[in-house]
Amino acid sequence: MTTLTVSDRPASDLKVDALVLATVKADSGAALAPGHDLSKATGEHLTNALTALSAKGTPDEVLKLPAVPGVAAPLVVLTGLGAAPARGAAWDDEVLRRAAGSATRALSGVAKVALALPGAGAAAVGAVSEGALYGAYAFAGHRSQPAPSTPPGALTVLTAEARDKDVKAAVKRAGALAEARAYARDLVNTAPNLLYPQTFADSVRERAAKTDVKVSVLDDKALLKGGFGGIMGVGQGSANPPRIVTMTYAPSKARAHIAFVGKGITFDSGGLCIKPPASMLTMKSDMAGAAAVAAAVLAAAELQLPVAVTGYLCLAENMPGGNAQRPGDVVTMRGGKTVEIIDTDAEGRMVMADGLVLAGEKKPDAI
């Protein structure tokens, strides 16, 4: 896991493997963005390099310059922000987040990275921290040999306000969000023969074991008894039966109760209304909604938010087995509504309908 720290040391002095600076879109191409605190000579060198490289300063543009004079880091990375904000206006958090992510994503195999991007205050530092961590993500599963390159192991965000308590809190929040997001991305990237409803439920239970999140699982017998005809119908053609996982974070004196319901089709073949082969290539990721819900509940608990959060993960595998549901079948959903199946590839609304009814039974303030 990539570590994240914040520092108020000069960017030129840090002994890291790469220093990330920002560029902006200018009339003549790209210009160095403020916030780096480098010497005039170093700034001029970088400006000349931008001109020589015909840099644009546009979002997602990343340039690498070795051996920049006046900088201890052997590599300087320039990441584009696009147009600068109007005079006196703050930098947009999403612009900073995206630029930091583009830079760290391009630094595979670089161990230590420092980022000196413009923007002041906790929100800006938090956005840079989040983006840097998001860009440093890599899926490490399934390989028989170690990956040929690895994401940065240590990130340092530079700001003059490094000792400010709000800035420290923003950096801590960024770390919690990045950890939760990485978990969701790991789930999405896991092969479908390894991630199916039961193993998904097992992963969530294990992940929540040392947190304030309580986890309960309805297996296929409980789903049948409870009248969850939508998710049972979708999952009945698979050898891996469906599950509904409920994740509950309930702090004392919660100000509100929010419910999240996530689609968790661990593989979607389309059922008897089978998809074309090319359309199945990404269907292991049809559970991304449930992965996002799981991550959100865990992040809420990690950040100790003063809001009760309940997550419902509607997990099923949509397969064309001998017991698969057919077009023309009529199923009874949770709550008693009957539904005729016209297309078995419309499985998402079926599992979600059962989950939405279950969530509504607890009368949250919002779903």
mmCIF file of N, CA and C in Angstrom, residues 230-337:
data_model
loop_
_atom_site.group_PDB
_atom_site.id
_atom_site.type_symbol
_atom_site.label_atom_id
_atom_site.label_comp_id
_atom_site.label_asym_id
_atom_site.label_seq_id
_atom_site.Cartn_x
_atom_site.Cartn_y
_atom_site.Cartn_z
ATOM 1 N N GLY A 230 -36.859 -11.865 -7.223
ATOM 2 C CA GLY A 230 -36.053 -11.242 -8.266
ATOM 3 C C GLY A 230 -34.643 -11.769 -8.300
ATOM 4 N N ILE A 231 -33.954 -11.698 -7.160
ATOM 5 C CA ILE A 231 -32.559 -12.136 -7.116
ATOM 6 C C ILE A 231 -32.455 -13.653 -7.213
ATOM 7 N N MET A 232 -33.446 -14.358 -6.670
ATOM 8 C CA MET A 232 -33.438 -15.817 -6.776
ATOM 9 C C MET A 232 -33.623 -16.250 -8.232
ATOM 10 N N GLY A 233 -34.496 -15.567 -8.952
ATOM 11 C CA GLY A 233 -34.693 -15.903 -10.360
ATOM 12 C C GLY A 233 -33.443 -15.670 -11.179
ATOM 13 N N VAL A 234 -32.774 -14.559 -10.949
ATOM 14 C CA VAL A 234 -31.545 -14.259 -11.682
ATOM 15 C C VAL A 234 -30.484 -15.312 -11.401
ATOM 16 N N GLY A 235 -30.353 -15.721 -10.149
ATOM 17 C CA GLY A 235 -29.271 -16.611 -9.760
ATOM 18 C C GLY A 235 -29.549 -18.083 -9.925
ATOM 19 N N GLN A 236 -30.761 -18.480 -10.299
ATOM 20 C CA GLN A 236 -31.102 -19.902 -10.239
ATOM 21 C C GLN A 236 -30.457 -20.731 -11.345
ATOM 22 N N GLY A 237 -29.907 -20.091 -12.384
ATOM 23 C CA GLY A 237 -29.224 -20.842 -13.423
ATOM 24 C C GLY A 237 -27.755 -21.097 -13.140
ATOM 25 N N SER A 238 -27.262 -20.587 -12.002
ATOM 26 C CA SER A 238 -25.842 -20.710 -11.670
ATOM 27 C C SER A 238 -25.605 -21.755 -10.593
ATOM 28 N N ALA A 239 -24.424 -22.359 -10.650
ATOM 29 C CA ALA A 239 -24.020 -23.266 -9.579
ATOM 30 C C ALA A 239 -23.652 -22.504 -8.317
ATOM 31 N N ASN A 240 -23.467 -21.181 -8.443
ATOM 32 C CA ASN A 240 -23.144 -20.327 -7.300
ATOM 33 C C ASN A 240 -24.381 -19.532 -6.917
ATOM 34 N N PRO A 241 -25.103 -19.932 -5.862
ATOM 35 C CA PRO A 241 -26.377 -19.288 -5.529
ATOM 36 C C PRO A 241 -26.198 -17.847 -5.052
ATOM 37 N N PRO A 242 -27.264 -17.066 -5.127
ATOM 38 C CA PRO A 242 -27.186 -15.634 -4.786
ATOM 39 C C PRO A 242 -27.092 -15.383 -3.288
ATOM 40 N N ARG A 243 -26.720 -14.164 -2.976
ATOM 41 C CA ARG A 243 -26.639 -13.700 -1.587
ATOM 42 C C ARG A 243 -27.054 -12.232 -1.555
ATOM 43 N N ILE A 244 -27.636 -11.810 -0.437
ATOM 44 C CA ILE A 244 -27.764 -10.383 -0.142
ATOM 45 C C ILE A 244 -26.991 -10.126 1.142
ATOM 46 N N VAL A 245 -26.005 -9.238 1.040
ATOM 47 C CA VAL A 245 -25.176 -8.868 2.186
ATOM 48 C C VAL A 245 -25.644 -7.514 2.700
ATOM 49 N N THR A 246 -25.886 -7.434 3.997
ATOM 50 C CA THR A 246 -26.249 -6.162 4.625
ATOM 51 C C THR A 246 -25.092 -5.699 5.493
ATOM 52 N N MET A 247 -24.618 -4.486 5.245
ATOM 53 C CA MET A 247 -23.535 -3.879 6.015
ATOM 54 C C MET A 247 -24.122 -2.704 6.790
ATOM 55 N N THR A 248 -23.899 -2.683 8.093
ATOM 56 C CA THR A 248 -24.516 -1.661 8.938
ATOM 57 C C THR A 248 -23.468 -0.911 9.745
ATOM 58 N N TYR A 249 -23.441 0.394 9.548
ATOM 59 C CA TYR A 249 -22.628 1.288 10.386
ATOM 60 C C TYR A 249 -23.599 2.202 11.118
ATOM 61 N N ALA A 250 -23.668 2.080 12.433
ATOM 62 C CA ALA A 250 -24.685 2.801 13.212
ATOM 63 C C ALA A 250 -24.042 3.501 14.405
ATOM 64 N N PRO A 251 -23.468 4.696 14.197
ATOM 65 C CA PRO A 251 -22.861 5.424 15.308
ATOM 66 C C PRO A 251 -23.928 5.949 16.266
ATOM 67 N N SER A 252 -23.535 6.146 17.493
ATOM 68 C CA SER A 252 -24.474 6.735 18.453
ATOM 69 C C SER A 252 -24.761 8.179 18.074
ATOM 70 N N LYS A 253 -25.970 8.619 18.310
ATOM 71 C CA LYS A 253 -26.406 9.988 17.993
ATOM 72 C C LYS A 253 -26.234 10.326 16.515
ATOM 73 N N ALA A 254 -26.533 9.354 15.662
ATOM 74 C CA ALA A 254 -26.448 9.595 14.218
ATOM 75 C C ALA A 254 -27.450 10.672 13.803
ATOM 76 N N ARG A 255 -27.034 11.556 12.932
ATOM 77 C CA ARG A 255 -27.885 12.670 12.495
ATOM 78 C C ARG A 255 -28.907 12.237 11.444
ATOM 79 N N ALA A 256 -28.627 11.150 10.746
ATOM 80 C CA ALA A 256 -29.515 10.670 9.692
ATOM 81 C C ALA A 256 -29.172 9.225 9.383
ATOM 82 N N HIS A 257 -30.010 8.583 8.604
ATOM 83 C CA HIS A 257 -29.780 7.202 8.191
ATOM 84 C C HIS A 257 -29.868 7.129 6.676
ATOM 85 N N ILE A 258 -28.764 6.748 6.046
ATOM 86 C CA ILE A 258 -28.674 6.650 4.595
ATOM 87 C C ILE A 258 -28.530 5.179 4.210
ATOM 88 N N ALA A 259 -29.258 4.754 3.188
ATOM 89 C CA ALA A 259 -29.126 3.387 2.673
ATOM 90 C C ALA A 259 -28.526 3.426 1.275
ATOM 91 N N PHE A 260 -27.589 2.528 1.018
ATOM 92 C CA PHE A 260 -27.000 2.349 -0.307
ATOM 93 C C PHE A 260 -27.371 0.952 -0.804
ATOM 94 N N VAL A 261 -27.790 0.845 -2.046
ATOM 95 C CA VAL A 261 -28.126 -0.452 -2.637
ATOM 96 C C VAL A 261 -27.274 -0.633 -3.882
ATOM 97 N N GLY A 262 -26.536 -1.737 -3.958
ATOM 98 C CA GLY A 262 -25.601 -1.925 -5.057
ATOM 99 C C GLY A 262 -25.825 -3.202 -5.837
ATOM 100 N N LYS A 263 -25.771 -3.074 -7.154
ATOM 101 C CA LYS A 263 -25.890 -4.228 -8.054
ATOM 102 C C LYS A 263 -24.603 -5.034 -8.012
ATOM 103 N N GLY A 264 -24.726 -6.335 -7.737
ATOM 104 C CA GLY A 264 -23.541 -7.184 -7.604
ATOM 105 C C GLY A 264 -23.620 -8.436 -8.455
ATOM 106 N N ILE A 265 -23.713 -8.279 -9.774
ATOM 107 C CA ILE A 265 -23.731 -9.438 -10.665
ATOM 108 C C ILE A 265 -22.275 -9.839 -10.923
ATOM 109 N N THR A 266 -21.830 -10.881 -10.249
ATOM 110 C CA THR A 266 -20.411 -11.240 -10.297
ATOM 111 C C THR A 266 -19.977 -11.745 -11.659
ATOM 112 N N PHE A 267 -20.928 -12.236 -12.444
ATOM 113 C CA PHE A 267 -20.698 -12.429 -13.879
ATOM 114 C C PHE A 267 -22.045 -12.421 -14.565
ATOM 115 N N ASP A 268 -22.125 -11.664 -15.655
ATOM 116 C CA ASP A 268 -23.390 -11.528 -16.375
ATOM 117 C C ASP A 268 -23.247 -12.060 -17.798
ATOM 118 N N SER A 269 -23.651 -13.303 -17.987
ATOM 119 C CA SER A 269 -23.644 -13.890 -19.326
ATOM 120 C C SER A 269 -24.850 -13.442 -20.134
ATOM 121 N N GLY A 270 -25.834 -12.844 -19.462
ATOM 122 C CA GLY A 270 -27.105 -12.521 -20.089
ATOM 123 C C GLY A 270 -28.167 -13.558 -19.801
ATOM 124 N N GLY A 271 -27.767 -14.697 -19.216
ATOM 125 C CA GLY A 271 -28.729 -15.771 -18.986
ATOM 126 C C GLY A 271 -29.109 -16.425 -20.305
ATOM 127 N N LEU A 272 -30.329 -16.935 -20.412
ATOM 128 C CA LEU A 272 -30.771 -17.563 -21.658
ATOM 129 C C LEU A 272 -30.779 -16.578 -22.815
ATOM 130 N N CYS A 273 -30.991 -15.293 -22.536
ATOM 131 C CA CYS A 273 -30.859 -14.243 -23.561
ATOM 132 C C CYS A 273 -29.383 -13.844 -23.610
ATOM 133 N N ILE A 274 -28.576 -14.783 -24.058
ATOM 134 C CA ILE A 274 -27.125 -14.691 -23.862
ATOM 135 C C ILE A 274 -26.515 -13.552 -24.672
ATOM 136 N N LYS A 275 -25.500 -12.944 -24.119
ATOM 137 C CA LYS A 275 -24.822 -11.834 -24.784
ATOM 138 C C LYS A 275 -23.918 -12.352 -25.910
ATOM 139 N N PRO A 276 -23.605 -11.502 -26.890
ATOM 140 C CA PRO A 276 -22.552 -11.845 -27.857
ATOM 141 C C PRO A 276 -21.214 -11.975 -27.128
ATOM 142 N N PRO A 277 -20.303 -12.822 -27.636
ATOM 143 C CA PRO A 277 -19.025 -13.034 -26.934
ATOM 144 C C PRO A 277 -18.271 -11.756 -26.578
ATOM 145 N N ALA A 278 -18.218 -10.813 -27.501
ATOM 146 C CA ALA A 278 -17.453 -9.585 -27.245
ATOM 147 C C ALA A 278 -18.053 -8.769 -26.109
ATOM 148 N N SER A 279 -19.349 -8.915 -25.905
ATOM 149 C CA SER A 279 -20.017 -8.140 -24.848
ATOM 150 C C SER A 279 -19.779 -8.721 -23.466
ATOM 151 N N MET A 280 -19.202 -9.920 -23.397
ATOM 152 C CA MET A 280 -18.976 -10.554 -22.092
ATOM 153 C C MET A 280 -17.605 -10.229 -21.497
ATOM 154 N N LEU A 281 -16.754 -9.573 -22.266
ATOM 155 C CA LEU A 281 -15.369 -9.416 -21.831
ATOM 156 C C LEU A 281 -15.236 -8.633 -20.537
ATOM 157 N N THR A 282 -16.151 -7.726 -20.269
ATOM 158 C CA THR A 282 -16.071 -6.934 -19.044
ATOM 159 C C THR A 282 -17.160 -7.297 -18.044
ATOM 160 N N MET A 283 -17.845 -8.411 -18.260
ATOM 161 C CA MET A 283 -18.991 -8.714 -17.403
ATOM 162 C C MET A 283 -18.619 -9.235 -16.021
ATOM 163 N N LYS A 284 -17.339 -9.468 -15.772
ATOM 164 C CA LYS A 284 -16.915 -9.733 -14.397
ATOM 165 C C LYS A 284 -17.047 -8.474 -13.538
ATOM 166 N N SER A 285 -17.149 -7.309 -14.199
ATOM 167 C CA SER A 285 -17.239 -6.051 -13.459
ATOM 168 C C SER A 285 -18.673 -5.563 -13.302
ATOM 169 N N ASP A 286 -19.641 -6.436 -13.558
ATOM 170 C CA ASP A 286 -21.038 -6.037 -13.392
ATOM 171 C C ASP A 286 -21.433 -6.003 -11.912
ATOM 172 N N MET A 287 -20.457 -6.245 -11.057
ATOM 173 C CA MET A 287 -20.678 -6.146 -9.616
ATOM 174 C C MET A 287 -20.067 -4.880 -9.033
ATOM 175 N N ALA A 288 -19.687 -3.939 -9.894
ATOM 176 C CA ALA A 288 -18.997 -2.736 -9.425
ATOM 177 C C ALA A 288 -19.866 -1.875 -8.515
ATOM 178 N N GLY A 289 -21.191 -1.898 -8.735
ATOM 179 C CA GLY A 289 -22.074 -1.124 -7.858
ATOM 180 C C GLY A 289 -22.014 -1.627 -6.430
ATOM 181 N N ALA A 290 -22.068 -2.948 -6.261
ATOM 182 C CA ALA A 290 -21.978 -3.525 -4.921
ATOM 183 C C ALA A 290 -20.602 -3.271 -4.312
ATOM 184 N N ALA A 291 -19.557 -3.303 -5.142
ATOM 185 C CA ALA A 291 -18.211 -3.012 -4.641
ATOM 186 C C ALA A 291 -18.125 -1.577 -4.137
ATOM 187 N N ALA A 292 -18.738 -0.640 -4.877
ATOM 188 C CA ALA A 292 -18.741 0.758 -4.454
ATOM 189 C C ALA A 292 -19.506 0.944 -3.152
ATOM 190 N N VAL A 293 -20.625 0.235 -3.001
ATOM 191 C CA VAL A 293 -21.403 0.324 -1.760
ATOM 192 C C VAL A 293 -20.587 -0.213 -0.584
ATOM 193 N N ALA A 294 -19.964 -1.370 -0.761
ATOM 194 C CA ALA A 294 -19.146 -1.941 0.314
ATOM 195 C C ALA A 294 -18.051 -0.974 0.734
ATOM 196 N N ALA A 295 -17.379 -0.387 -0.241
ATOM 197 C CA ALA A 295 -16.296 0.558 0.053
ATOM 198 C C ALA A 295 -16.823 1.797 0.753
ATOM 199 N N ALA A 296 -17.997 2.289 0.334
ATOM 200 C CA ALA A 296 -18.563 3.495 0.940
ATOM 201 C C ALA A 296 -18.906 3.280 2.407
ATOM 202 N N VAL A 297 -19.488 2.131 2.726
ATOM 203 C CA VAL A 297 -19.837 1.857 4.126
ATOM 204 C C VAL A 297 -18.576 1.736 4.972
ATOM 205 N N LEU A 298 -17.568 1.044 4.459
ATOM 206 C CA LEU A 298 -16.311 0.909 5.198
ATOM 207 C C LEU A 298 -15.633 2.256 5.397
ATOM 208 N N ALA A 299 -15.683 3.118 4.379
ATOM 209 C CA ALA A 299 -15.078 4.442 4.503
ATOM 210 C C ALA A 299 -15.827 5.291 5.526
ATOM 211 N N ALA A 300 -17.158 5.202 5.538
ATOM 212 C CA ALA A 300 -17.943 5.957 6.513
ATOM 213 C C ALA A 300 -17.559 5.569 7.931
ATOM 214 N N ALA A 301 -17.354 4.269 8.150
ATOM 215 C CA ALA A 301 -16.961 3.797 9.478
ATOM 216 C C ALA A 301 -15.542 4.234 9.819
ATOM 217 N N GLU A 302 -14.641 4.150 8.841
ATOM 218 C CA GLU A 302 -13.254 4.549 9.073
ATOM 219 C C GLU A 302 -13.162 6.029 9.435
ATOM 220 N N LEU A 303 -13.977 6.851 8.782
ATOM 221 C CA LEU A 303 -13.965 8.293 9.030
ATOM 222 C C LEU A 303 -14.860 8.703 10.192
ATOM 223 N N GLN A 304 -15.548 7.715 10.782
ATOM 224 C CA GLN A 304 -16.435 7.965 11.924
ATOM 225 C C GLN A 304 -17.450 9.066 11.619
ATOM 226 N N LEU A 305 -18.081 8.977 10.484
ATOM 227 C CA LEU A 305 -19.085 9.958 10.103
ATOM 228 C C LEU A 305 -20.285 9.892 11.049
ATOM 229 N N PRO A 306 -20.889 11.025 11.370
ATOM 230 C CA PRO A 306 -22.021 11.047 12.305
ATOM 231 C C PRO A 306 -23.346 10.713 11.622
ATOM 232 N N VAL A 307 -23.316 9.771 10.700
ATOM 233 C CA VAL A 307 -24.483 9.366 9.923
ATOM 234 C C VAL A 307 -24.534 7.844 9.902
ATOM 235 N N ALA A 308 -25.719 7.280 10.171
ATOM 236 C CA ALA A 308 -25.884 5.832 10.042
ATOM 237 C C ALA A 308 -25.947 5.465 8.565
ATOM 238 N N VAL A 309 -25.207 4.450 8.189
ATOM 239 C CA VAL A 309 -25.164 4.019 6.794
ATOM 240 C C VAL A 309 -25.400 2.516 6.736
ATOM 241 N N THR A 310 -26.360 2.109 5.921
ATOM 242 C CA THR A 310 -26.611 0.688 5.695
ATOM 243 C C THR A 310 -26.424 0.392 4.221
ATOM 244 N N GLY A 311 -25.600 -0.609 3.927
ATOM 245 C CA GLY A 311 -25.357 -1.000 2.551
ATOM 246 C C GLY A 311 -25.969 -2.351 2.260
ATOM 247 N N TYR A 312 -26.579 -2.465 1.097
ATOM 248 C CA TYR A 312 -27.182 -3.727 0.663
ATOM 249 C C TYR A 312 -26.493 -4.153 -0.629
ATOM 250 N N LEU A 313 -25.825 -5.291 -0.598
ATOM 251 C CA LEU A 313 -25.112 -5.812 -1.752
ATOM 252 C C LEU A 313 -25.941 -6.950 -2.335
ATOM 253 N N CYS A 314 -26.448 -6.739 -3.533
ATOM 254 C CA CYS A 314 -27.333 -7.724 -4.179
ATOM 255 C C CYS A 314 -26.482 -8.583 -5.109
ATOM 256 N N LEU A 315 -26.070 -9.745 -4.645
ATOM 257 C CA LEU A 315 -25.047 -10.541 -5.314
ATOM 258 C C LEU A 315 -25.655 -11.765 -5.998
ATOM 259 N N ALA A 316 -25.411 -11.897 -7.276
ATOM 260 C CA ALA A 316 -25.887 -13.057 -8.029
ATOM 261 C C ALA A 316 -25.000 -13.250 -9.250
ATOM 262 N N GLU A 317 -25.068 -14.457 -9.817
ATOM 263 C CA GLU A 317 -24.365 -14.767 -11.054
ATOM 264 C C GLU A 317 -25.427 -15.134 -12.082
ATOM 265 N N ASN A 318 -25.453 -14.441 -13.210
ATOM 266 C CA ASN A 318 -26.489 -14.637 -14.225
ATOM 267 C C ASN A 318 -25.970 -15.585 -15.299
ATOM 268 N N MET A 319 -26.368 -16.852 -15.203
ATOM 269 C CA MET A 319 -25.837 -17.884 -16.090
ATOM 270 C C MET A 319 -26.962 -18.645 -16.787
ATOM 271 N N PRO A 320 -26.670 -19.249 -17.961
ATOM 272 C CA PRO A 320 -27.695 -19.980 -18.715
ATOM 273 C C PRO A 320 -27.716 -21.468 -18.369
ATOM 274 N N GLY A 321 -27.828 -21.806 -17.103
ATOM 275 C CA GLY A 321 -27.846 -23.205 -16.682
ATOM 276 C C GLY A 321 -29.186 -23.867 -16.946
ATOM 277 N N GLY A 322 -29.238 -25.173 -16.637
ATOM 278 C CA GLY A 322 -30.452 -25.933 -16.879
ATOM 279 C C GLY A 322 -31.637 -25.461 -16.064
ATOM 280 N N ASN A 323 -31.376 -24.752 -14.986
ATOM 281 C CA ASN A 323 -32.466 -24.247 -14.142
ATOM 282 C C ASN A 323 -32.659 -22.740 -14.306
ATOM 283 N N ALA A 324 -32.068 -22.168 -15.349
ATOM 284 C CA ALA A 324 -32.127 -20.713 -15.539
ATOM 285 C C ALA A 324 -33.561 -20.264 -15.807
ATOM 286 N N GLN A 325 -33.866 -19.040 -15.372
ATOM 287 C CA GLN A 325 -35.196 -18.510 -15.657
ATOM 288 C C GLN A 325 -35.337 -18.220 -17.153
ATOM 289 N N ARG A 326 -36.580 -18.252 -17.618
ATOM 290 C CA ARG A 326 -36.890 -18.136 -19.034
ATOM 291 C C ARG A 326 -37.669 -16.856 -19.320
ATOM 292 N N PRO A 327 -37.571 -16.327 -20.519
ATOM 293 C CA PRO A 327 -38.518 -15.284 -20.926
ATOM 294 C C PRO A 327 -39.948 -15.835 -20.833
ATOM 295 N N GLY A 328 -40.804 -15.107 -20.185
ATOM 296 C CA GLY A 328 -42.161 -15.570 -19.957
ATOM 297 C C GLY A 328 -42.411 -16.016 -18.533
ATOM 298 N N ASP A 329 -41.335 -16.292 -17.780
ATOM 299 C CA ASP A 329 -41.508 -16.629 -16.365
ATOM 300 C C ASP A 329 -42.096 -15.439 -15.622
ATOM 301 N N VAL A 330 -42.873 -15.731 -14.583
ATOM 302 C CA VAL A 330 -43.396 -14.701 -13.698
ATOM 303 C C VAL A 330 -42.882 -14.983 -12.296
ATOM 304 N N VAL A 331 -42.223 -13.995 -11.684
ATOM 305 C CA VAL A 331 -41.657 -14.163 -10.344
ATOM 306 C C VAL A 331 -42.310 -13.175 -9.392
ATOM 307 N N THR A 332 -42.306 -13.529 -8.120
ATOM 308 C CA THR A 332 -42.855 -12.658 -7.083
ATOM 309 C C THR A 332 -41.719 -12.025 -6.312
ATOM 310 N N MET A 333 -41.675 -10.717 -6.331
ATOM 311 C CA MET A 333 -40.581 -9.978 -5.724
ATOM 312 C C MET A 333 -40.794 -9.829 -4.228
ATOM 313 N N ARG A 334 -39.765 -9.410 -3.534
ATOM 314 C CA ARG A 334 -39.890 -9.014 -2.135
ATOM 315 C C ARG A 334 -40.948 -7.907 -2.057
ATOM 316 N N GLY A 335 -41.916 -8.066 -1.202
ATOM 317 C CA GLY A 335 -42.997 -7.096 -1.094
ATOM 318 C C GLY A 335 -44.257 -7.525 -1.822
ATOM 319 N N GLY A 336 -44.171 -8.597 -2.651
ATOM 320 C CA GLY A 336 -45.363 -9.170 -3.242
ATOM 321 C C GLY A 336 -45.653 -8.813 -4.677
ATOM 322 N N LYS A 337 -44.950 -7.872 -5.287
ATOM 323 C CA LYS A 337 -45.233 -7.501 -6.674
ATOM 324 C C LYS A 337 -44.764 -8.603 -7.615
#
